[in-house]
Tab-separated table of N, CA, C and O in Angstrom:
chain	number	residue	atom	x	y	z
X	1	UNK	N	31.138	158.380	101.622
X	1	UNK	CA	31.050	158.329	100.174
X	1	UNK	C	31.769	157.096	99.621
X	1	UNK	O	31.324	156.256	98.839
X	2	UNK	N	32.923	157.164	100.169
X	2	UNK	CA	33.785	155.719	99.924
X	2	UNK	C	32.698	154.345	99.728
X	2	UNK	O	32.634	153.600	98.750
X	3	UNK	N	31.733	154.279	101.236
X	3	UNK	CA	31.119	152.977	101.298
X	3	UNK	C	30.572	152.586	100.497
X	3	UNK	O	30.614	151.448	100.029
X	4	UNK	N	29.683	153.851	100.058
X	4	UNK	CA	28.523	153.913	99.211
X	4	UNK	C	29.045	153.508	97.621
X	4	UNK	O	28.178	153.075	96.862
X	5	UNK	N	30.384	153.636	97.133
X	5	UNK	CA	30.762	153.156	96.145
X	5	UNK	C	31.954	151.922	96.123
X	5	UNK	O	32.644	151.597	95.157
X	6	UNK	N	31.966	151.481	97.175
X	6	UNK	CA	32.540	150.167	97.150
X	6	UNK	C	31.493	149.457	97.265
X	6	UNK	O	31.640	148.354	96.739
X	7	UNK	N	30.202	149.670	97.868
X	7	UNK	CA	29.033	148.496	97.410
X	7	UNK	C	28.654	148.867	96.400
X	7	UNK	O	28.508	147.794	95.815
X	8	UNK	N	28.206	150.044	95.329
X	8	UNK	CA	27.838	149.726	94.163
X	8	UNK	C	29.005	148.969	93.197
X	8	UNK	O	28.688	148.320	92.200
X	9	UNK	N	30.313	149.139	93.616
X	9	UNK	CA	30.752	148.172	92.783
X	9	UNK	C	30.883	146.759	92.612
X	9	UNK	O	30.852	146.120	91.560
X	10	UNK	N	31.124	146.117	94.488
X	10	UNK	CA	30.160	144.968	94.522
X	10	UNK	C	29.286	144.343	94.201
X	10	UNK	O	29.339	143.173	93.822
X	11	UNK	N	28.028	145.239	94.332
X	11	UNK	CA	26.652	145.234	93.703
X	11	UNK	C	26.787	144.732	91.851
X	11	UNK	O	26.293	143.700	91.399
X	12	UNK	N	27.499	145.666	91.110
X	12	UNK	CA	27.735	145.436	89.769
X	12	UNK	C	28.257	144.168	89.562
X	12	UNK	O	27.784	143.344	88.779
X	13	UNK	N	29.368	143.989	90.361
X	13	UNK	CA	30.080	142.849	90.564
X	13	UNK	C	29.672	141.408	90.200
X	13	UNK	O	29.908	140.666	89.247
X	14	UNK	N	28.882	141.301	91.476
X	14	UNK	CA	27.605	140.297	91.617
X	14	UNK	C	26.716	140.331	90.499
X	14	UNK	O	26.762	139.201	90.012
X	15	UNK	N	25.771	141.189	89.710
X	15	UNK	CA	25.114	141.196	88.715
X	15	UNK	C	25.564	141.279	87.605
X	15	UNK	O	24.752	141.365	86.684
X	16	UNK	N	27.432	141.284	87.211
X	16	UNK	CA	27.968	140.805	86.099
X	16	UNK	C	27.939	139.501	85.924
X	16	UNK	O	27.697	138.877	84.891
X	17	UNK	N	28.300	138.959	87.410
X	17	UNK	CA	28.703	137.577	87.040
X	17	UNK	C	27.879	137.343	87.098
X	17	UNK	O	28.002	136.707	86.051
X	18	UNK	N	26.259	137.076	87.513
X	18	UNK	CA	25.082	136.341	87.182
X	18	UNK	C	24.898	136.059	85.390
X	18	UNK	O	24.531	135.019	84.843
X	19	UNK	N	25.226	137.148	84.861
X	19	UNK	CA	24.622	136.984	83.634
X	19	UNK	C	25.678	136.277	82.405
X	19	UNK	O	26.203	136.854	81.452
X	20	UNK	N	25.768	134.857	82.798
X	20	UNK	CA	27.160	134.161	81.769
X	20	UNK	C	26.234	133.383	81.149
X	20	UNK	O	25.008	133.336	81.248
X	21	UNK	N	27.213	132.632	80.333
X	21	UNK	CA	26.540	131.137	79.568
X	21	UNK	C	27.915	130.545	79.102
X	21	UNK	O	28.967	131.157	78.915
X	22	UNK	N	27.678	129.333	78.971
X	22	UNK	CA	29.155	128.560	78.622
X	22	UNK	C	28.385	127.041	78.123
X	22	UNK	O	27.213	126.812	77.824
X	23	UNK	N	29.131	126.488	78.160
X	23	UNK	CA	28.926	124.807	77.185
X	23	UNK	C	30.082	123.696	77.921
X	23	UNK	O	31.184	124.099	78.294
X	24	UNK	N	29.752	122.600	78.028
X	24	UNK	CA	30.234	121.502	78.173
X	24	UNK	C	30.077	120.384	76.632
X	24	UNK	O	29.143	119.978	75.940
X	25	UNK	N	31.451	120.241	76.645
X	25	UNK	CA	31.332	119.164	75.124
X	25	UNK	C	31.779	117.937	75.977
X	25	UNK	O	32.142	118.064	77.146
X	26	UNK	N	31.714	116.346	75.110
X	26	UNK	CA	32.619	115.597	75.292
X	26	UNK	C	31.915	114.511	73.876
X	26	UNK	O	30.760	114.548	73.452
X	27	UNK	N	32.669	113.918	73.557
X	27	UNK	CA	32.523	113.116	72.038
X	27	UNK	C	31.266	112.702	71.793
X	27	UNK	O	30.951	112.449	70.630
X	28	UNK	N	30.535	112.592	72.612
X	28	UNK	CA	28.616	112.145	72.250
X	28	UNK	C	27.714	112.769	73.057
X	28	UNK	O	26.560	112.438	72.784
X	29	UNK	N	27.837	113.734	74.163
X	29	UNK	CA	27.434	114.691	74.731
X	29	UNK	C	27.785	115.870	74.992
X	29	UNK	O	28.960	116.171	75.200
X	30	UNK	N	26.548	116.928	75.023
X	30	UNK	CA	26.546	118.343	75.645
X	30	UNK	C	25.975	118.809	76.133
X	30	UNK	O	24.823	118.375	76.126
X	31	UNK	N	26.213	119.883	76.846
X	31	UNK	CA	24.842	120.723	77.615
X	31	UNK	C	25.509	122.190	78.008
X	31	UNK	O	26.702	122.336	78.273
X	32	UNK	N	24.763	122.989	78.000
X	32	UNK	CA	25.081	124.782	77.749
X	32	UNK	C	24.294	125.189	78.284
X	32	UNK	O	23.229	124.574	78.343
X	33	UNK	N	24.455	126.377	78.897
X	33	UNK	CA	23.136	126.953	79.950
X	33	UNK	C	23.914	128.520	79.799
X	33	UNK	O	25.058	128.898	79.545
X	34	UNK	N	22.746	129.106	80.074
X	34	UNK	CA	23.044	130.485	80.579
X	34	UNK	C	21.899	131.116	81.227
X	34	UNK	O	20.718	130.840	81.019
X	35	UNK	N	22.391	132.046	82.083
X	35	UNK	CA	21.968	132.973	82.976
X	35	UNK	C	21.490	134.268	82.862
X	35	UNK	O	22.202	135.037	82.218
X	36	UNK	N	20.359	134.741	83.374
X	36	UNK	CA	20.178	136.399	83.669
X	36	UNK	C	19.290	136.367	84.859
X	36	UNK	O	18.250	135.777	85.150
X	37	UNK	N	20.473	137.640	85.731
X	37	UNK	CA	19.668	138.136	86.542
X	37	UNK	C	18.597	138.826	86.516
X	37	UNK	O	18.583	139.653	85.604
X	38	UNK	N	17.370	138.790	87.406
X	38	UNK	CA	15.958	139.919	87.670
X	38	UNK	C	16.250	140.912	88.753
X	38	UNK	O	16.964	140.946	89.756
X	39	UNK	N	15.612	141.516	88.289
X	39	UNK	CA	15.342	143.026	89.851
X	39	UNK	C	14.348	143.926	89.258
X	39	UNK	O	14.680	144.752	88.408
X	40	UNK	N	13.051	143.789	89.705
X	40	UNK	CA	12.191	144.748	89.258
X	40	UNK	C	11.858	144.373	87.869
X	40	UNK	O	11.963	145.384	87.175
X	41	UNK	N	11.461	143.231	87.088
X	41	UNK	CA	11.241	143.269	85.914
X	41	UNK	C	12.228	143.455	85.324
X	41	UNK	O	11.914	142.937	84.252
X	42	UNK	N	13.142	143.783	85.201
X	42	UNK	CA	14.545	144.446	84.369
X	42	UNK	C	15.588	143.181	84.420
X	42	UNK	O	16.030	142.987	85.552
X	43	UNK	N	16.017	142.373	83.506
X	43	UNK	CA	16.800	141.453	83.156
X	43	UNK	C	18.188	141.721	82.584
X	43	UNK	O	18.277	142.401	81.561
X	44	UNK	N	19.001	141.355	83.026
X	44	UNK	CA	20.144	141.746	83.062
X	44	UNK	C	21.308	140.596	82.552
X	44	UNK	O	21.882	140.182	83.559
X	45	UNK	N	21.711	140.105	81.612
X	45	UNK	CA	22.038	140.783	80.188
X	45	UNK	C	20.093	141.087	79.870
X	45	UNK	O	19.153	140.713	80.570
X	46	UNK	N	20.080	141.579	79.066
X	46	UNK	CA	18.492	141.766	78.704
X	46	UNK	C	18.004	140.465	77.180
X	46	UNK	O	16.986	140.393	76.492
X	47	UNK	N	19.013	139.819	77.185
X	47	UNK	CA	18.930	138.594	76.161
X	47	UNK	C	17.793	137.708	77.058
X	47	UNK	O	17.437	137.782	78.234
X	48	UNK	N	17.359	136.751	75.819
X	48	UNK	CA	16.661	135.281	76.339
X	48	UNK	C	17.675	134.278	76.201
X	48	UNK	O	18.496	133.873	75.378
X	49	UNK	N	17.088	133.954	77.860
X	49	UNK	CA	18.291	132.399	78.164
X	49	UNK	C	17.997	131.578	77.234
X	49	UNK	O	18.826	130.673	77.133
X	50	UNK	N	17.120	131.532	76.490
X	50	UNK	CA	17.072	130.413	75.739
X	50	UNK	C	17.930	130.431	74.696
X	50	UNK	O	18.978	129.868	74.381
X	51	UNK	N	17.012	131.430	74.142
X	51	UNK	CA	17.934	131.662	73.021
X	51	UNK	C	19.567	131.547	72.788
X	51	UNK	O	20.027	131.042	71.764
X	52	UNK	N	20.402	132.081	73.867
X	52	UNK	CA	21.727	132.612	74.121
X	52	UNK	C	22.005	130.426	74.222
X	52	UNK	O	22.793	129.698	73.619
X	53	UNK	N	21.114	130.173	75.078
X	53	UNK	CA	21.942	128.624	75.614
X	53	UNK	C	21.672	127.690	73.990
X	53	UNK	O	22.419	126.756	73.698
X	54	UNK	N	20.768	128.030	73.269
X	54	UNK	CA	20.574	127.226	71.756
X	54	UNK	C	22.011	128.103	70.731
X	54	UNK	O	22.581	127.445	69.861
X	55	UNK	N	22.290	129.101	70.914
X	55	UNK	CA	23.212	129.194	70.110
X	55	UNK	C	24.505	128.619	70.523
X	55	UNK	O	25.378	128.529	69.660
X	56	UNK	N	24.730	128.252	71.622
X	56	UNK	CA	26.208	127.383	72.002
X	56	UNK	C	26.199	126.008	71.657
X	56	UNK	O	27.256	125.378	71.678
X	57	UNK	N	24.795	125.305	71.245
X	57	UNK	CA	24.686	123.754	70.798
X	57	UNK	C	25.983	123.534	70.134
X	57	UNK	O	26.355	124.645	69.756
X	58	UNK	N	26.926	122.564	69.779
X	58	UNK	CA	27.320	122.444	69.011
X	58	UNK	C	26.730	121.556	67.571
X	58	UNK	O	25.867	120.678	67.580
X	59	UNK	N	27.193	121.882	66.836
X	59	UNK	CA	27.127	121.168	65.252
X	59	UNK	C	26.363	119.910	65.151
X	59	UNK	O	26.769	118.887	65.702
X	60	UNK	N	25.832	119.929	64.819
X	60	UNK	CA	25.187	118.069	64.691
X	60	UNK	C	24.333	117.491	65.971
X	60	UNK	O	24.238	116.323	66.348
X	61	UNK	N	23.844	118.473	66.422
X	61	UNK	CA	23.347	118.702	68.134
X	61	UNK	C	21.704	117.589	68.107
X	61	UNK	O	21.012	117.439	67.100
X	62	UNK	N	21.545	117.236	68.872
X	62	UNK	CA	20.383	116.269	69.167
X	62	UNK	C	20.066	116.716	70.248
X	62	UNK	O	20.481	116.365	71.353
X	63	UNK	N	19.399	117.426	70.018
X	63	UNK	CA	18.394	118.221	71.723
X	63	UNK	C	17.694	117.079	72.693
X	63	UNK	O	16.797	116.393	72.204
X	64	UNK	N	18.038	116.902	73.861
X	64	UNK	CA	17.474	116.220	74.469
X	64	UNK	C	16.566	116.635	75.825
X	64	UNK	O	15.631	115.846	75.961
X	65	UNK	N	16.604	117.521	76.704
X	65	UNK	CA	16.212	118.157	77.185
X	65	UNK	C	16.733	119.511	77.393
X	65	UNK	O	17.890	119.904	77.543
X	66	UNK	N	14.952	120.498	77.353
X	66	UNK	CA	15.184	121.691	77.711
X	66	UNK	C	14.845	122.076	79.224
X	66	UNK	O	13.665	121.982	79.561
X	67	UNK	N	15.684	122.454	80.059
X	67	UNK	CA	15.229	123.047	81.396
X	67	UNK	C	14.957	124.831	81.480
X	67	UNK	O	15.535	125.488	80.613
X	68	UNK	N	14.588	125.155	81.918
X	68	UNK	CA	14.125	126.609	82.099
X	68	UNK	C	13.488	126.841	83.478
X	68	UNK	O	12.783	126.055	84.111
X	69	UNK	N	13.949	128.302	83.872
X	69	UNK	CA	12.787	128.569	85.076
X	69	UNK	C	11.674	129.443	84.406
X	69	UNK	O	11.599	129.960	83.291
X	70	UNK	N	10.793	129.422	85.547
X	70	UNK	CA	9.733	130.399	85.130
X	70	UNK	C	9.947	131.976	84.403
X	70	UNK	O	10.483	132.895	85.023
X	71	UNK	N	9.672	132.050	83.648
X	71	UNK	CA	9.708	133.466	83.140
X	71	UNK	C	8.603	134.270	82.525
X	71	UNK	O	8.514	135.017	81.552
X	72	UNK	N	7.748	133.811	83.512
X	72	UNK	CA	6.074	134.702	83.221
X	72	UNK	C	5.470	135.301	83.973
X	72	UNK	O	6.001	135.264	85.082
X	73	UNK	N	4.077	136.187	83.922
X	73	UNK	CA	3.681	136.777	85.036
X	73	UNK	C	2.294	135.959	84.796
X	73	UNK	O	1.323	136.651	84.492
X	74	UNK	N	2.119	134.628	84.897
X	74	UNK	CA	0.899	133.703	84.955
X	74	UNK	C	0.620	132.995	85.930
X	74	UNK	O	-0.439	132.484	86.294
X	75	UNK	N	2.260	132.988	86.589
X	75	UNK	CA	2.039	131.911	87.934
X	75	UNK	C	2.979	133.037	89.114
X	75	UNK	O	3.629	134.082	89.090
X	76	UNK	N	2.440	131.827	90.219
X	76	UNK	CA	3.240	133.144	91.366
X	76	UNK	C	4.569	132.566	91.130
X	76	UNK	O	4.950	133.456	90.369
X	77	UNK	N	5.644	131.706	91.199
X	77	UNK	CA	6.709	131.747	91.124
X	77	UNK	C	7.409	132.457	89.648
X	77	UNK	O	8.633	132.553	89.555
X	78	UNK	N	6.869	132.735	88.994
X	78	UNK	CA	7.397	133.461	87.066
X	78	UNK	C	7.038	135.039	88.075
X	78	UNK	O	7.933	135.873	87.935
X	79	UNK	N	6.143	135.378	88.799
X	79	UNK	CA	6.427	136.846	89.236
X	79	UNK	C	7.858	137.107	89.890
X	79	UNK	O	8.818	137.836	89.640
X	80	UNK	N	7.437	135.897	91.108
X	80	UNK	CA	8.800	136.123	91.837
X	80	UNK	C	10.143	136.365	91.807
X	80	UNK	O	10.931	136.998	92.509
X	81	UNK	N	10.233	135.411	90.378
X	81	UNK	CA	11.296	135.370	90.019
X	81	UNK	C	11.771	136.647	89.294
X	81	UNK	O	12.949	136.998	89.364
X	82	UNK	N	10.905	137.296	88.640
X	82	UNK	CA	10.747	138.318	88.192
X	82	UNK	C	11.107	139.798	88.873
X	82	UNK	O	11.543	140.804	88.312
X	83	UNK	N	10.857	139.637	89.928
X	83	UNK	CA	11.018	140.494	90.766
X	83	UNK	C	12.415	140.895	91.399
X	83	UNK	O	12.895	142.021	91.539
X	84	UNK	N	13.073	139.317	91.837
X	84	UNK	CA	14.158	139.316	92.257
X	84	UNK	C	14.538	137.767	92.100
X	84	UNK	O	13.943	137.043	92.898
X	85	UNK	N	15.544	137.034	91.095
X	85	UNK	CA	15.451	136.206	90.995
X	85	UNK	C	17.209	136.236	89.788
X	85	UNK	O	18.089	137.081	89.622
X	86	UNK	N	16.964	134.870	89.237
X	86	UNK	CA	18.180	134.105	88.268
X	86	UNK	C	16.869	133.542	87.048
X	86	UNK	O	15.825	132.895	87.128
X	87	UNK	N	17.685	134.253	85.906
X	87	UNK	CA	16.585	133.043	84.953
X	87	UNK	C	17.530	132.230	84.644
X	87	UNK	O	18.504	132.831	84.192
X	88	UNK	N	17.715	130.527	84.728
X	88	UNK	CA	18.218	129.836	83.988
X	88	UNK	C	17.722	128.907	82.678
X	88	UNK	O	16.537	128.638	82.483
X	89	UNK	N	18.719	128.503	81.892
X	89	UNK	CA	18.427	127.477	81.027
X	89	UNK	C	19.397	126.897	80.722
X	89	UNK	O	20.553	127.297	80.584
X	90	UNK	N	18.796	125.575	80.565
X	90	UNK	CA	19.903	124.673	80.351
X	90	UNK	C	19.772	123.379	79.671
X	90	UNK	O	19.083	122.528	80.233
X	91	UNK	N	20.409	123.059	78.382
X	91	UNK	CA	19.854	122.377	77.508
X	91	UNK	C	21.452	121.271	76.876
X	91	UNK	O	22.543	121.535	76.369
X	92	UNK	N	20.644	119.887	77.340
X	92	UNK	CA	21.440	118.513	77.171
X	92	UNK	C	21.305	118.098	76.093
X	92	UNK	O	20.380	118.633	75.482
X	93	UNK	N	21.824	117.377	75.588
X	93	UNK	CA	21.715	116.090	74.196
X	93	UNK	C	22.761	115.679	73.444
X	93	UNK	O	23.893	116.050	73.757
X	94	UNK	N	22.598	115.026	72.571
X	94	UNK	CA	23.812	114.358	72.007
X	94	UNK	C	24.198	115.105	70.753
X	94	UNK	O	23.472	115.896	70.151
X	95	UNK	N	25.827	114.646	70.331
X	95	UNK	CA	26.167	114.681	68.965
X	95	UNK	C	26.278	113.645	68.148
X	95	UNK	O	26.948	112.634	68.362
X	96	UNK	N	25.419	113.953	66.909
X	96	UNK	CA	25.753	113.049	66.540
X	96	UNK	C	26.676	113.418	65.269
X	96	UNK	O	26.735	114.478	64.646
X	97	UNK	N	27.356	112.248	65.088
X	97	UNK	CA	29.025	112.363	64.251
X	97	UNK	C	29.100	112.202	62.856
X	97	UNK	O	30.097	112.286	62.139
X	98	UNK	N	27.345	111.841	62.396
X	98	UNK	CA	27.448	111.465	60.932
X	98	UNK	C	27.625	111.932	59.448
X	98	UNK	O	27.638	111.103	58.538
């Protein structure tokens, strides 16, 4: 019984920390990304990476690129990922100071 609940807490463990987001500043650049894990269709925080990584922009933000993985069921890798996978996003650009 012990085992069986020292790996589900592992298990949790591991699928807490998948699901972060954070930001990098420095005086004319940034970039912010965040994470959710898949298993079975079921996303874990259940937020959109996008969304979550556009609200950390800071102030005066100049989007320069958006990265993303697949997150559809149109292609075979957006299943896969789906299935058992990381969604990331992660989005660069400048500040500007004016």
């Amino acid at each position: 019984m012990k085992k069986y609940l020292l790996t589900a807490v592992c298990a949790a463990g591991v699928i807490g920390l998948t699901g972060c987001s954070g930001h990098r500043t420095n005086e004319e650049t940034f970039t912010t990304h965040a994470e959710s894990f898949n298993i079975l269709f079921l996303q874990i925080p259940p937020s959109d990476t996008q969304t979550r990584a556009l609200a950390l922009a800071p102030e005066g933000a100049k989007i320069e690129t958006i990265t993303t993985t697949p997150n559809d069921v149109t292609s075979v890798s957006g299943v896969l990922n789906r299935i058992i996978g990381v969604d990331r996003t992660t989005i660069n650009g400048s500040i500007d100071k004016e």
